Amino acid sequence: QVQLVESGGGLVQAGGSLRLSCAASGLTVSNYVMSWFRQAPGKEREFVAGFSWIGSSTFYADSVKGRFSVSRDNAKNTVYLQMNSLKPEDTAVYYCAAGRTTPLQRAKDVTYWGQGTQVSVSS
């Protein structure tokens, strides 16, 4: 059974930082395309950041370029999302995602979802 478990969300002031973690079980993160998505209230789920198939490249939404970065630890079977210079518009539930499409930027291409972790940024 595949599980993606996110952690690290919380409430932070604008300009602050958070690091999200996604611990995987039942799949190997190095064998899947891994991405992060987010969904704000009343909005569609959108791509935030992710890896290419072999992890040699990373992709970012324009709205987070220069502020967010993805990384992974294959030994821990975990991927991370480092979020710096957070803005109120970054407030959303953040989801870890795994799939076979590269880059994994469309929600309909995702095979496995995590349960999500709330990130709230106050002004």
mmCIF file of C-alpha atoms in Angstrom:
data_model
loop_
_atom_site.group_PDB
_atom_site.id
_atom_site.type_symbol
_atom_site.label_atom_id
_atom_site.label_comp_id
_atom_site.label_asym_id
_atom_site.label_seq_id
_atom_site.Cartn_x
_atom_site.Cartn_y
_atom_site.Cartn_z
ATOM 1 C CA GLN A 1 0.000 0.000 0.000
ATOM 2 C CA VAL A 2 1.394 3.347 -1.069
ATOM 3 C CA GLN A 3 1.437 6.181 1.418
ATOM 4 C CA LEU A 4 2.766 9.711 1.034
ATOM 5 C CA VAL A 5 2.792 11.504 4.366
ATOM 6 C CA GLU A 6 3.406 15.240 4.413
ATOM 7 C CA SER A 7 4.551 17.175 7.443
ATOM 8 C CA GLY A 8 6.015 20.559 8.299
ATOM 9 C CA GLY A 9 3.096 22.835 7.586
ATOM 10 C CA GLY A 10 1.973 25.551 9.960
ATOM 11 C CA LEU A 11 1.357 29.241 10.482
ATOM 12 C CA VAL A 12 4.138 31.659 9.611
ATOM 13 C CA GLN A 13 4.453 35.387 9.105
ATOM 14 C CA ALA A 14 5.076 36.854 5.686
ATOM 15 C CA GLY A 15 8.763 36.673 4.853
ATOM 16 C CA GLY A 16 9.244 33.545 6.913
ATOM 17 C CA SER A 17 10.241 30.043 5.919
ATOM 18 C CA LEU A 18 8.929 26.504 6.221
ATOM 19 C CA ARG A 19 10.221 23.148 5.078
ATOM 20 C CA LEU A 20 7.718 20.515 4.093
ATOM 21 C CA SER A 21 8.570 16.829 4.098
ATOM 22 C CA CYS A 22 6.938 13.976 2.220
ATOM 23 C CA ALA A 23 7.813 10.544 3.546
ATOM 24 C CA ALA A 24 6.937 7.759 1.136
ATOM 25 C CA SER A 25 6.176 4.132 1.829
ATOM 26 C CA GLY A 26 5.122 1.462 -0.621
ATOM 27 C CA LEU A 27 6.998 3.178 -3.428
ATOM 28 C CA THR A 28 10.535 4.363 -4.035
ATOM 29 C CA VAL A 29 10.759 8.099 -4.694
ATOM 30 C CA SER A 30 13.700 7.616 -7.048
ATOM 31 C CA ASN A 31 11.484 5.387 -9.251
ATOM 32 C CA TYR A 32 8.683 7.919 -9.571
ATOM 33 C CA VAL A 33 8.318 11.494 -10.710
ATOM 34 C CA MET A 34 7.695 13.473 -7.539
ATOM 35 C CA SER A 35 6.010 16.859 -7.352
ATOM 36 C CA TRP A 36 4.374 19.251 -4.948
ATOM 37 C CA PHE A 37 0.962 20.804 -5.585
ATOM 38 C CA ARG A 38 -1.135 23.211 -3.559
ATOM 39 C CA GLN A 39 -4.785 24.138 -3.316
ATOM 40 C CA ALA A 40 -6.101 27.373 -1.875
ATOM 41 C CA PRO A 41 -9.748 27.753 -0.810
ATOM 42 C CA GLY A 42 -11.999 28.139 -3.823
ATOM 43 C CA LYS A 43 -9.202 27.477 -6.278
ATOM 44 C CA GLU A 44 -8.052 24.514 -8.321
ATOM 45 C CA ARG A 45 -5.120 22.404 -7.262
ATOM 46 C CA GLU A 46 -1.995 23.742 -8.921
ATOM 47 C CA PHE A 47 1.554 22.586 -9.544
ATOM 48 C CA VAL A 48 4.207 24.153 -7.337
ATOM 49 C CA ALA A 49 7.498 22.321 -7.859
ATOM 50 C CA GLY A 50 8.877 18.963 -8.853
ATOM 51 C CA PHE A 51 11.537 16.738 -10.370
ATOM 52 C CA SER A 52 12.090 15.257 -13.767
ATOM 53 C CA TRP A 53 11.934 11.481 -14.198
ATOM 54 C CA ILE A 54 15.495 10.761 -13.058
ATOM 55 C CA GLY A 55 15.587 13.763 -10.775
ATOM 56 C CA SER A 56 18.279 15.555 -12.694
ATOM 57 C CA SER A 57 16.086 18.557 -13.350
ATOM 58 C CA THR A 58 13.688 20.535 -11.237
ATOM 59 C CA PHE A 59 10.658 22.540 -12.266
ATOM 60 C CA TYR A 60 8.906 25.413 -10.526
ATOM 61 C CA ALA A 61 5.757 27.395 -11.006
ATOM 62 C CA ASP A 62 6.527 30.992 -11.951
ATOM 63 C CA SER A 63 4.893 32.177 -8.736
ATOM 64 C CA VAL A 64 7.468 30.391 -6.546
ATOM 65 C CA LYS A 65 10.659 30.558 -8.612
ATOM 66 C CA GLY A 66 13.559 31.894 -6.609
ATOM 67 C CA ARG A 67 11.728 31.322 -3.307
ATOM 68 C CA PHE A 68 10.973 27.576 -3.186
ATOM 69 C CA SER A 69 13.272 24.650 -3.789
ATOM 70 C CA VAL A 70 12.755 20.890 -3.941
ATOM 71 C CA SER A 71 15.156 18.244 -2.783
ATOM 72 C CA ARG A 72 15.054 14.594 -1.911
ATOM 73 C CA ASP A 73 16.861 12.071 0.227
ATOM 74 C CA ASN A 74 16.736 8.674 -1.464
ATOM 75 C CA ALA A 75 18.097 6.945 1.632
ATOM 76 C CA LYS A 76 15.145 8.264 3.638
ATOM 77 C CA ASN A 77 12.728 7.868 0.713
ATOM 78 C CA THR A 78 11.628 11.434 1.373
ATOM 79 C CA VAL A 79 11.196 14.569 -0.693
ATOM 80 C CA TYR A 80 11.256 18.105 0.643
ATOM 81 C CA LEU A 81 9.936 21.513 -0.266
ATOM 82 C CA GLN A 82 11.878 24.425 1.187
ATOM 83 C CA MET A 83 9.767 27.561 1.140
ATOM 84 C CA ASN A 84 11.404 30.919 1.758
ATOM 85 C CA SER A 85 10.151 34.501 1.604
ATOM 86 C CA LEU A 86 6.619 33.262 2.099
ATOM 87 C CA LYS A 87 3.735 35.474 1.041
ATOM 88 C CA PRO A 88 0.084 35.481 2.135
ATOM 89 C CA GLU A 89 -0.848 34.221 -1.340
ATOM 90 C CA ASP A 90 1.151 31.051 -0.619
ATOM 91 C CA THR A 91 -1.530 30.062 1.898
ATOM 92 C CA ALA A 92 -2.915 26.687 0.820
ATOM 93 C CA VAL A 93 -2.974 22.995 1.528
ATOM 94 C CA TYR A 94 0.209 21.517 0.091
ATOM 95 C CA TYR A 95 0.171 18.028 -1.381
ATOM 96 C CA CYS A 96 2.932 15.616 -2.247
ATOM 97 C CA ALA A 97 2.334 13.729 -5.483
ATOM 98 C CA ALA A 98 3.853 10.808 -7.361
ATOM 99 C CA GLY A 99 3.347 9.719 -10.930
ATOM 100 C CA ARG A 100 4.916 8.455 -14.121
ATOM 101 C CA THR A 101 4.534 11.564 -16.287
ATOM 102 C CA THR A 102 7.488 13.897 -16.515
ATOM 103 C CA PRO A 103 7.326 16.657 -15.576
ATOM 104 C CA LEU A 104 4.399 15.930 -13.262
ATOM 105 C CA GLN A 105 2.578 19.241 -13.485
ATOM 106 C CA ARG A 106 -1.047 18.299 -14.077
ATOM 107 C CA ALA A 107 -3.222 16.956 -11.302
ATOM 108 C CA LYS A 108 -4.878 14.479 -13.650
ATOM 109 C CA ASP A 109 -1.498 12.791 -14.248
ATOM 110 C CA VAL A 110 -0.889 12.106 -10.564
ATOM 111 C CA THR A 111 -1.067 8.463 -9.491
ATOM 112 C CA TYR A 112 -0.657 8.918 -5.744
ATOM 113 C CA TRP A 113 -1.498 11.841 -3.474
ATOM 114 C CA GLY A 114 -0.572 12.589 0.086
ATOM 115 C CA GLN A 115 -3.189 13.781 2.561
ATOM 116 C CA GLY A 116 -1.930 17.372 2.473
ATOM 117 C CA THR A 117 -0.516 19.772 5.014
ATOM 118 C CA GLN A 118 -1.836 23.260 5.706
ATOM 119 C CA VAL A 119 0.433 26.258 5.200
ATOM 120 C CA SER A 120 -0.893 29.607 6.382
ATOM 121 C CA VAL A 121 1.001 32.853 5.877
ATOM 122 C CA SER A 122 -0.118 35.924 7.791
ATOM 123 C CA SER A 123 0.522 39.470 6.585
#
